[in-house]
mmCIF file of C-alpha atoms in Angstrom:
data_model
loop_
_atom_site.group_PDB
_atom_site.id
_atom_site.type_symbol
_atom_site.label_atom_id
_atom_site.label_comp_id
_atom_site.label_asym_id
_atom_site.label_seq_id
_atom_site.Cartn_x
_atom_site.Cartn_y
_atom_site.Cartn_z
ATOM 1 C CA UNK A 1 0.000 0.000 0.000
ATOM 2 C CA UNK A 2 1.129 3.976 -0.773
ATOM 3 C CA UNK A 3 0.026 7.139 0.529
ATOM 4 C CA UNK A 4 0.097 10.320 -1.263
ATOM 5 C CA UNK A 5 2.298 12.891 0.134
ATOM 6 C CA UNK A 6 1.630 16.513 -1.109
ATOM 7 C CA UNK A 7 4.335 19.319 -1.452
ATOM 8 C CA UNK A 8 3.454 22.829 -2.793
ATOM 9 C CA UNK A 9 5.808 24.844 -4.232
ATOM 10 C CA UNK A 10 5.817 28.488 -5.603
ATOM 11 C CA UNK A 11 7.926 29.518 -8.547
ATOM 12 C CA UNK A 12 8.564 32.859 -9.356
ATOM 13 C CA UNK A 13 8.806 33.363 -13.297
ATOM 14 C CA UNK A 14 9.605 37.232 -14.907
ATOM 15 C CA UNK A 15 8.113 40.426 -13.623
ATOM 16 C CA UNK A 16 5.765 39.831 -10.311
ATOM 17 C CA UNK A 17 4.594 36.364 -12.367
ATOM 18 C CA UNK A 18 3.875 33.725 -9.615
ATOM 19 C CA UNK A 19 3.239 30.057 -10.523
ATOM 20 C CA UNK A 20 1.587 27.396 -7.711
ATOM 21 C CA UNK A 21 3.201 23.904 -8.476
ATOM 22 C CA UNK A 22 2.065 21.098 -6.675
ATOM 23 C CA UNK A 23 3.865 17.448 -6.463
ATOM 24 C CA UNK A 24 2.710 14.223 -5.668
ATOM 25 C CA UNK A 25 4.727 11.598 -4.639
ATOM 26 C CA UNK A 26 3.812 8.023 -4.052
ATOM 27 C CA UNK A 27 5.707 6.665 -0.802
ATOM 28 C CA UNK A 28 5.083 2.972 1.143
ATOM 29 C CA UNK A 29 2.544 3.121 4.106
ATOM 30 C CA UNK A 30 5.298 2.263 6.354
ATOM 31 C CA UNK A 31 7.654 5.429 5.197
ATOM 32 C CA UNK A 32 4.397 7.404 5.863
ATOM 33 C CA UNK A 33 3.588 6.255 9.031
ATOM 34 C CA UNK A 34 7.329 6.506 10.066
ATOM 35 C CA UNK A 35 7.718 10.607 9.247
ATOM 36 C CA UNK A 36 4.134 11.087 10.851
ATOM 37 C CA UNK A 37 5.901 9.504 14.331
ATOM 38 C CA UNK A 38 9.252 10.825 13.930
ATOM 39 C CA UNK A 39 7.903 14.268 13.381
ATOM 40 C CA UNK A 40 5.506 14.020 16.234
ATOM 41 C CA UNK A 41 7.756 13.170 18.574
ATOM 42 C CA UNK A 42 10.056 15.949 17.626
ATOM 43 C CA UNK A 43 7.730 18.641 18.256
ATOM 44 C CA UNK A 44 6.191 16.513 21.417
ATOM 45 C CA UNK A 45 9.950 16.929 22.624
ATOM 46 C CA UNK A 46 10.135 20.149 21.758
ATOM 47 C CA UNK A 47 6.830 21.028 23.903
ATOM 48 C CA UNK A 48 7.107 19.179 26.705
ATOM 49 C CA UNK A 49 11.305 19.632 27.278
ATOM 50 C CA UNK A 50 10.921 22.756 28.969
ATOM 51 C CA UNK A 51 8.554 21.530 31.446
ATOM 52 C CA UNK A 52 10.624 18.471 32.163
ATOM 53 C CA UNK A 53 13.969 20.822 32.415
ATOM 54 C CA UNK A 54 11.673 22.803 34.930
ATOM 55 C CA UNK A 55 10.896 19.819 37.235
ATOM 56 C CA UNK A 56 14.727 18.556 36.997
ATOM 57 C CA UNK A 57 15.865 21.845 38.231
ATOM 58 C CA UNK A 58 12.985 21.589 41.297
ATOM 59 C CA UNK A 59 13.853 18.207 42.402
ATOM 60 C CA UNK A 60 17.575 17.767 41.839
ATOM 61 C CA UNK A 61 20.777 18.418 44.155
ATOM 62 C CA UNK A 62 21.401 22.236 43.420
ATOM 63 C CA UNK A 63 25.236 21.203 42.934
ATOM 64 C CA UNK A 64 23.992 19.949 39.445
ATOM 65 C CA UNK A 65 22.493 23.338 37.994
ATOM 66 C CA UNK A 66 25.729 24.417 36.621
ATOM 67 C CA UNK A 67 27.484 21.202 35.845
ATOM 68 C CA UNK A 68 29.033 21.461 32.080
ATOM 69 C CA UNK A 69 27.861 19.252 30.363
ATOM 70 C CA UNK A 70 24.214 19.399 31.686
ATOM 71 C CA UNK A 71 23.027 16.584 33.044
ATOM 72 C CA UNK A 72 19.414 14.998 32.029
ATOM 73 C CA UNK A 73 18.474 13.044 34.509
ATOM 74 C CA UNK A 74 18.225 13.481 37.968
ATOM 75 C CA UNK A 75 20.951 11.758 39.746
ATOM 76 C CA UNK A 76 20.876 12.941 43.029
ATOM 77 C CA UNK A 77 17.415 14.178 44.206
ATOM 78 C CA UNK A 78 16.709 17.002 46.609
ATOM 79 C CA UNK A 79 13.090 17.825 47.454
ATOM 80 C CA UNK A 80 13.650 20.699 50.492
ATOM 81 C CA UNK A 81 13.211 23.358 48.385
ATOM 82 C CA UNK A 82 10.403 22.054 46.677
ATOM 83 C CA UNK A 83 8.624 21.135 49.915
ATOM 84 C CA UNK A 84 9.674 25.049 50.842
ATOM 85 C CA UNK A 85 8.467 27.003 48.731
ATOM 86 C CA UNK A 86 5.113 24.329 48.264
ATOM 87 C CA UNK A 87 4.254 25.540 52.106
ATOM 88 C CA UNK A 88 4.849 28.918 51.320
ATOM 89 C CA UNK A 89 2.924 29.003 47.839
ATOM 90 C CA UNK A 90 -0.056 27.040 49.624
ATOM 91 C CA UNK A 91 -2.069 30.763 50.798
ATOM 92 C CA UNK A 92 -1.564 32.242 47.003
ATOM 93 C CA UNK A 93 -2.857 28.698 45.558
ATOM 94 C CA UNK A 94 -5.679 28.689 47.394
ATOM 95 C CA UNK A 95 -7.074 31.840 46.692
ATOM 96 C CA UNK A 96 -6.087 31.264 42.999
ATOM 97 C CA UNK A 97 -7.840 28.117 43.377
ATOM 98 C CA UNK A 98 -10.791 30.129 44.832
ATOM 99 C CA UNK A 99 -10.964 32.239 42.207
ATOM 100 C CA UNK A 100 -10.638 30.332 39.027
ATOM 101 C CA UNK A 101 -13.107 28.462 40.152
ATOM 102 C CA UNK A 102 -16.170 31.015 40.712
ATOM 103 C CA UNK A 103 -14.850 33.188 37.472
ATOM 104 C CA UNK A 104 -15.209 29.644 35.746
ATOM 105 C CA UNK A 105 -18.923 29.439 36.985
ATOM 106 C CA UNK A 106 -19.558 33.064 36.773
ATOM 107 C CA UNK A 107 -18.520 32.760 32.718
ATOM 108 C CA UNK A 108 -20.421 29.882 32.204
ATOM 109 C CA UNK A 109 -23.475 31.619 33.438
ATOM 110 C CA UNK A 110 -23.054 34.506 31.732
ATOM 111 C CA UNK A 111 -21.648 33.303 28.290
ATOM 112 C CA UNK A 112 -24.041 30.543 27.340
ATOM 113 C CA UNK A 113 -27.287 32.680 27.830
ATOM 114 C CA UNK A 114 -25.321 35.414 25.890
ATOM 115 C CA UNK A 115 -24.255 33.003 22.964
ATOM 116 C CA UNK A 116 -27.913 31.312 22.655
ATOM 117 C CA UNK A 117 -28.675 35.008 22.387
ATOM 118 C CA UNK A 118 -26.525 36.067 19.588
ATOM 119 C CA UNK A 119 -27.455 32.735 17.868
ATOM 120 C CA UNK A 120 -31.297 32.034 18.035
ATOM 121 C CA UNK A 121 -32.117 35.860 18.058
ATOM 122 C CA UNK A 122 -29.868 37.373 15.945
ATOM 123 C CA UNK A 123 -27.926 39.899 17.926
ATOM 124 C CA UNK A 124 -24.874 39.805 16.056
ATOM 125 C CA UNK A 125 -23.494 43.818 17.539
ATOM 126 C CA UNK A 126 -23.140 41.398 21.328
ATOM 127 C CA UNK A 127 -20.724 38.855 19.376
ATOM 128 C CA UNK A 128 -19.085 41.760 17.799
ATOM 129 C CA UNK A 129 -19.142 43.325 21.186
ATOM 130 C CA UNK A 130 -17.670 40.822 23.089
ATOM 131 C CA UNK A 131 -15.013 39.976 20.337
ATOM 132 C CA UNK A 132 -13.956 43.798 20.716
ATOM 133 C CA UNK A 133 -13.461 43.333 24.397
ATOM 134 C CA UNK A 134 -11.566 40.599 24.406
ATOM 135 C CA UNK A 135 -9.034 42.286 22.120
ATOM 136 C CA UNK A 136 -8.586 44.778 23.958
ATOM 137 C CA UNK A 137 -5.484 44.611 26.575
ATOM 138 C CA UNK A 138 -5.748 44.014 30.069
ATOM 139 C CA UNK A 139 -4.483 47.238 31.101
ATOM 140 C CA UNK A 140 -7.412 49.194 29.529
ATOM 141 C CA UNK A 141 -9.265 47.919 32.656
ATOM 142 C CA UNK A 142 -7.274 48.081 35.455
ATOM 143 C CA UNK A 143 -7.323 51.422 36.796
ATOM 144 C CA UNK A 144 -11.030 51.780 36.186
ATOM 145 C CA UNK A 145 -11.573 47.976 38.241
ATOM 146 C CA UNK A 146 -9.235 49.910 41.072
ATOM 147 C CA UNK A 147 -11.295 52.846 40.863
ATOM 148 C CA UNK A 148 -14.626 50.978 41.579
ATOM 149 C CA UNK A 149 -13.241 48.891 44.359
ATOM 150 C CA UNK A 150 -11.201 51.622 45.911
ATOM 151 C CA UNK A 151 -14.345 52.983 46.525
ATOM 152 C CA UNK A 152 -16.346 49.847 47.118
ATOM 153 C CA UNK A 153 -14.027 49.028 49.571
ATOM 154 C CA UNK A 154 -13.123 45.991 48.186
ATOM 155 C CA UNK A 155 -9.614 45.754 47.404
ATOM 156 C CA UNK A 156 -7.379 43.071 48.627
ATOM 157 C CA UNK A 157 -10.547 40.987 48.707
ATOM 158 C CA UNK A 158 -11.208 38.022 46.998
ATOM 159 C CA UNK A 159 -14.756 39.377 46.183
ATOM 160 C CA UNK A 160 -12.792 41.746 43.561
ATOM 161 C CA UNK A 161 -10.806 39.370 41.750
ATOM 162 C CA UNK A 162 -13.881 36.582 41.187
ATOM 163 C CA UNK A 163 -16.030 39.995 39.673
ATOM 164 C CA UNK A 164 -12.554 41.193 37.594
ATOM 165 C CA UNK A 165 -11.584 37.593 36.203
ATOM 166 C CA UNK A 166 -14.899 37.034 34.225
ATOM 167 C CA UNK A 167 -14.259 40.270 31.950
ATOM 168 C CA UNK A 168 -11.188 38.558 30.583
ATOM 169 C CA UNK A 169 -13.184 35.202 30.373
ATOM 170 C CA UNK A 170 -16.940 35.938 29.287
ATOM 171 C CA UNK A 171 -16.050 37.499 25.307
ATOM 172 C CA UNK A 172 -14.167 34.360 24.162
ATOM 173 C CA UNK A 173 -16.335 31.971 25.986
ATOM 174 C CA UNK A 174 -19.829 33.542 24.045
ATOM 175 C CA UNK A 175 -17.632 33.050 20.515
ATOM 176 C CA UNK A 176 -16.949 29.642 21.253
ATOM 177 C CA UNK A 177 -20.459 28.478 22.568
ATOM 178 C CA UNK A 178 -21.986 30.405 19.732
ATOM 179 C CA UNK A 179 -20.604 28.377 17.305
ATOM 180 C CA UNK A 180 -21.688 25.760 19.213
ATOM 181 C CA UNK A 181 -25.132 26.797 19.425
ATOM 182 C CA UNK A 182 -24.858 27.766 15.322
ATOM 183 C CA UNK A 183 -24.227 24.442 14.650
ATOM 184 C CA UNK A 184 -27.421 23.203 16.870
ATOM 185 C CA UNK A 185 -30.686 22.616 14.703
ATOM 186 C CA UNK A 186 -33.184 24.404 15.638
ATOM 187 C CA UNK A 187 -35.828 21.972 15.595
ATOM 188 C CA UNK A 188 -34.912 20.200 19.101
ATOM 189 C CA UNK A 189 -36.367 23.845 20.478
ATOM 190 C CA UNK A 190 -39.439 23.838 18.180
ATOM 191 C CA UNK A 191 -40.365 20.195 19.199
ATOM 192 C CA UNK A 192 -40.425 21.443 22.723
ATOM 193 C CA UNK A 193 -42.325 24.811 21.867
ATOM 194 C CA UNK A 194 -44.780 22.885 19.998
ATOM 195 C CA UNK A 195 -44.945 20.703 23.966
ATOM 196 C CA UNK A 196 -45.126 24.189 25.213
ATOM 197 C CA UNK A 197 -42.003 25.123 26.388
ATOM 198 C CA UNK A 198 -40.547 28.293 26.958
ATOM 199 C CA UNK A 199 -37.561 29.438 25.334
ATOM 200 C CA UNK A 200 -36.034 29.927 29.054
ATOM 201 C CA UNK A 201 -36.945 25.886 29.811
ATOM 202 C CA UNK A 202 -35.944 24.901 26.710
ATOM 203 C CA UNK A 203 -32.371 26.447 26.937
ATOM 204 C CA UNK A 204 -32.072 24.977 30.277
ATOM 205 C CA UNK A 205 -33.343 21.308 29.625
ATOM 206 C CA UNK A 206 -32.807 21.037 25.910
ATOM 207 C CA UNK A 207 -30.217 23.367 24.569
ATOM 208 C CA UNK A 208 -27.459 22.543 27.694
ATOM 209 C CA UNK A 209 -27.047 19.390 27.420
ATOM 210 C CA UNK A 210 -27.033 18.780 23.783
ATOM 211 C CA UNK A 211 -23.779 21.290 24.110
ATOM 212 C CA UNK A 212 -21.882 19.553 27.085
ATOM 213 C CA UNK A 213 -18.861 19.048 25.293
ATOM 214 C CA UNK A 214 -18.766 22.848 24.521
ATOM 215 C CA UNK A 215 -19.761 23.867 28.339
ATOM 216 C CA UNK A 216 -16.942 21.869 29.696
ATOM 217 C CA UNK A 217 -14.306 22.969 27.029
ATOM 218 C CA UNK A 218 -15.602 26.901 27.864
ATOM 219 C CA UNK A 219 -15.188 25.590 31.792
ATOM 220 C CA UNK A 220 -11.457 24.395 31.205
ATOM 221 C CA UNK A 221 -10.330 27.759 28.821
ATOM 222 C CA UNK A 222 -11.739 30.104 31.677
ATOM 223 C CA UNK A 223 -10.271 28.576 34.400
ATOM 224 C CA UNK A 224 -6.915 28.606 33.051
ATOM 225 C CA UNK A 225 -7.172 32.209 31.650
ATOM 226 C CA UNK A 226 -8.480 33.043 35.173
ATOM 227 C CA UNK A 227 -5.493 30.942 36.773
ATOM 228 C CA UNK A 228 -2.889 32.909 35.323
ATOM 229 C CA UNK A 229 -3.751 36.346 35.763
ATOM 230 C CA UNK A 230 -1.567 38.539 36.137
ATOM 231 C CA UNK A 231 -1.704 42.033 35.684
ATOM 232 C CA UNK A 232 -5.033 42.814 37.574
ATOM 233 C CA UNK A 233 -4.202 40.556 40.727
ATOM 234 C CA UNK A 234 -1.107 42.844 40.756
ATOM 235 C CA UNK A 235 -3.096 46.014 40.764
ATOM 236 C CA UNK A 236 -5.893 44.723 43.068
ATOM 237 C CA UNK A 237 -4.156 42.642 45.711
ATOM 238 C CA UNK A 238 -2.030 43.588 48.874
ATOM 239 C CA UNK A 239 -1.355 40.856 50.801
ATOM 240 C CA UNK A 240 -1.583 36.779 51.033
ATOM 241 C CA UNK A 241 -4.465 35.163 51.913
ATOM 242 C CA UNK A 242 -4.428 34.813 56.043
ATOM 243 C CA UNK A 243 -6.265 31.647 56.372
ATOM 244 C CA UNK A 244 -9.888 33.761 57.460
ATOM 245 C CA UNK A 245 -13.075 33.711 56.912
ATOM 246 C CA UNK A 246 -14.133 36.291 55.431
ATOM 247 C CA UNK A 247 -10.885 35.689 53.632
ATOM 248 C CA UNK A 248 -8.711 39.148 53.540
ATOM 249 C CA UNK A 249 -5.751 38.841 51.165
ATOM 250 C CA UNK A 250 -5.968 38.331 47.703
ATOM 251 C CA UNK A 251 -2.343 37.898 46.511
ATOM 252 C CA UNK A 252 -2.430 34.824 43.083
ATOM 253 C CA UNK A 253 0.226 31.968 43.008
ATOM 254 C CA UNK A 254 1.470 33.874 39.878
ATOM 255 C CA UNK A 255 2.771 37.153 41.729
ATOM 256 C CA UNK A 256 3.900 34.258 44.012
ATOM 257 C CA UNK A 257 6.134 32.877 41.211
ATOM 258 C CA UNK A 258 7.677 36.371 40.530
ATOM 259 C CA UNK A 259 9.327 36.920 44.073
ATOM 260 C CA UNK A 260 11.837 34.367 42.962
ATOM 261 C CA UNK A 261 12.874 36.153 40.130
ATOM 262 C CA UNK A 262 16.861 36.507 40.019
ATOM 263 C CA UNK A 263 16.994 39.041 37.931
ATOM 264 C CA UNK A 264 15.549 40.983 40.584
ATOM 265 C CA UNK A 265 17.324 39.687 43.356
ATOM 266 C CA UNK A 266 21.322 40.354 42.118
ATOM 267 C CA UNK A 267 23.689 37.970 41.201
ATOM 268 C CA UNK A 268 24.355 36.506 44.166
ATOM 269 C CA UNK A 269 21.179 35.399 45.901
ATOM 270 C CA UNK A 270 20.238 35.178 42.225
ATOM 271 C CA UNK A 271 22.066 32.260 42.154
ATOM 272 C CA UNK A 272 21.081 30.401 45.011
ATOM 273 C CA UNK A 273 16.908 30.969 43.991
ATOM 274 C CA UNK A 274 16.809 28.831 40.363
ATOM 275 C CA UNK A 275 15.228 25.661 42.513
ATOM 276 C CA UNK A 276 12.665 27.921 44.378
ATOM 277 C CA UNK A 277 11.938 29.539 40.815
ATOM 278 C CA UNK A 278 11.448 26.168 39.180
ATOM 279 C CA UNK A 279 9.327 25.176 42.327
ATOM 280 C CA UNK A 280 6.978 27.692 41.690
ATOM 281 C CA UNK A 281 6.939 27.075 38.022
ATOM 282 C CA UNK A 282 6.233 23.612 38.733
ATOM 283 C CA UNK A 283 3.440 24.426 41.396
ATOM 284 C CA UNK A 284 1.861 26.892 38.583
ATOM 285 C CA UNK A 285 1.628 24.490 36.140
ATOM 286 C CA UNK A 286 0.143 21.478 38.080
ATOM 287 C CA UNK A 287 -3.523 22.466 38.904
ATOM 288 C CA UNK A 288 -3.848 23.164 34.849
ATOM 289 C CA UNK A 289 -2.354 20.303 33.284
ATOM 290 C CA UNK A 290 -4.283 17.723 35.686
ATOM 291 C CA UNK A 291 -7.067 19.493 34.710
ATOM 292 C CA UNK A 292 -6.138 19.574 31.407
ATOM 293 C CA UNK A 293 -5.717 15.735 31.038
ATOM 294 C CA UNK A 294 -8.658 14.665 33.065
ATOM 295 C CA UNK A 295 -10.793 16.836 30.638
ATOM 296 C CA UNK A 296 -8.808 16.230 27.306
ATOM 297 C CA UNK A 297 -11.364 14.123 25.750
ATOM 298 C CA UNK A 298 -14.063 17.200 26.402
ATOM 299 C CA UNK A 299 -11.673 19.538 25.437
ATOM 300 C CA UNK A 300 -10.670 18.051 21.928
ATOM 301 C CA UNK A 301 -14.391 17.448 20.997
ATOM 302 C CA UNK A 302 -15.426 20.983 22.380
ATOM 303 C CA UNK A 303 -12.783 22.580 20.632
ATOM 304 C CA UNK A 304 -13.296 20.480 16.907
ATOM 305 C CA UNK A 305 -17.273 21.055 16.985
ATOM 306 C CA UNK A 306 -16.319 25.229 17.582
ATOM 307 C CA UNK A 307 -14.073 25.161 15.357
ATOM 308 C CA UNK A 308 -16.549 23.371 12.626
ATOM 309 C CA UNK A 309 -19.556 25.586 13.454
#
């Protein structure tokens, strides 16, 4: 058996004269299959290396960092900074935690209502909205979000950061679930207006579950855009979270990853806060790609039926 493998090539002749060529060449199955594996596990190498280096430097003797040539596998293992800076980190996770968590309801409430709207009663100008706000930069909101809760009251307050996270959240979940809801046929709804539903109950027990996949993959995107804010947490938090109820302190695990920056810190405790750094990274990164990979399947199927509609 062959496959076809397809190579496009553009000629240039005289003048501005362009010329598409396309070849075709007939190679074995097993050739095929071979450069489909060997390129994928280039660029999985390539992706996941990084990550790997990140968790070597976290977990290995710091005596190794510097060793010439480097070394790729951990040979002697040392977990105290890790453990460290895990204990320290655990007051900016949670409130991260806390956080992504009600943004990620708090868009999901918001931007399927919003998408049926923009599909089933053709208000385009809120897709065109939201798109507009979401491509806008963070920093065009900041100092009006500190301006409200300065006066609210509210900063260094979790309350502020679960109301602030959904702005960055709600546009791009309404474009995906209106897709999703584009690509819906109508006549599930007028079945159940013809059984006399409303179009509130029929969104709720018709429309919502036919577009799980979509709901969860809009769940997973807005948590981890919610996890790894930045900017805003910066200009709205003060302090760690003290362990309260109601909880004062609103400080993310991603300021908590700056404070072991070494550029910051000069050369010499610079050198000594590379494990700490990678600690963080590694603590950063967890919560998302668990999540990630228990909700891959969702994810893929979510992402393939937007992407279609």
């Amino acid at each position: 058996m062959f496959s076809i493998l397809l190579i496009r090539v553009t000629t240039r002749g005289g003048g501005n004269f362009r010329r598409r060529v396309s070849l075709f060449f007939r190679v074995p199955d097993f050739v095929f299959k071979a450069l489909v594996y060997v390129v994928s596990f280039v660029t999985l190498v390539f992706l996941l290396f990084p990550v790997y280096w990140m968790a070597l430097i976290a977990t290995r003797a710091q005596s190794l960092d510097f060793v010439n040539p480097p070394l790729l596998l951990p040979l002697k293992l040392d977990l105290s900074p890790f453990v460290q800076t895990a204990q320290q980190a655990a007051p900016y996770v949670v409130t991260s935690l806390a956080v992504s968590l009600v943004a990620m309801a708090i868009t999901v409430l918001l931007a399927s209502p919003a998408a049926y709207s923009v599909s089933r009663f053709n208000t385009k100008w809120l897709l065109n909205l939201s798109i507009y706000l979401y491509a806008l930069p963070s920093a065009s909101f900041v100092f009006g979000l500190y301006f409200i809760f300065y006066k609210l009251n509210a900063l260094n307050t979790w309350l502020a950061l679960m109301i602030s996270a959904p702005i960055f959240t709600v546009p791009f979940s309404t474009w995906i679930l209106s897709n999703f809801l584009s690509s819906l046929p109508r006549h599930y709804e007028e079945a159940a207006s013809v059984d006399g539903y409303s179009p509130f109950r029929s969104f709720y027990e018709i429309v919502l579950p036919l577009i799980r996949p979509g709901l969860l993959a809009t769940m997973l995107i807005s948590f981890i855009v919610s996890w790894h804010l930045l900017l805003v947490p910066l200009v709205l938090s003060q302090t760690p979270y003290e362990f309260n109820f109601p909880p004062t302190g609103s400080l993310t695990v991603t300021i908590f990853a700056t404070y072991f920056d070494p550029n910051s810190l000069g050369s010499s405790v610079g050198y000594n806060v590379w494990p700490q750094l990678a600690s963080a990274g590694v603590i950063l990164s967890l919560p998302v790609i668990a999540l990630a990979l228990y909700t891959q399947e969702y994810l893929l199927k979510g992402l393939n039926f937007a992407t279609k509609g």
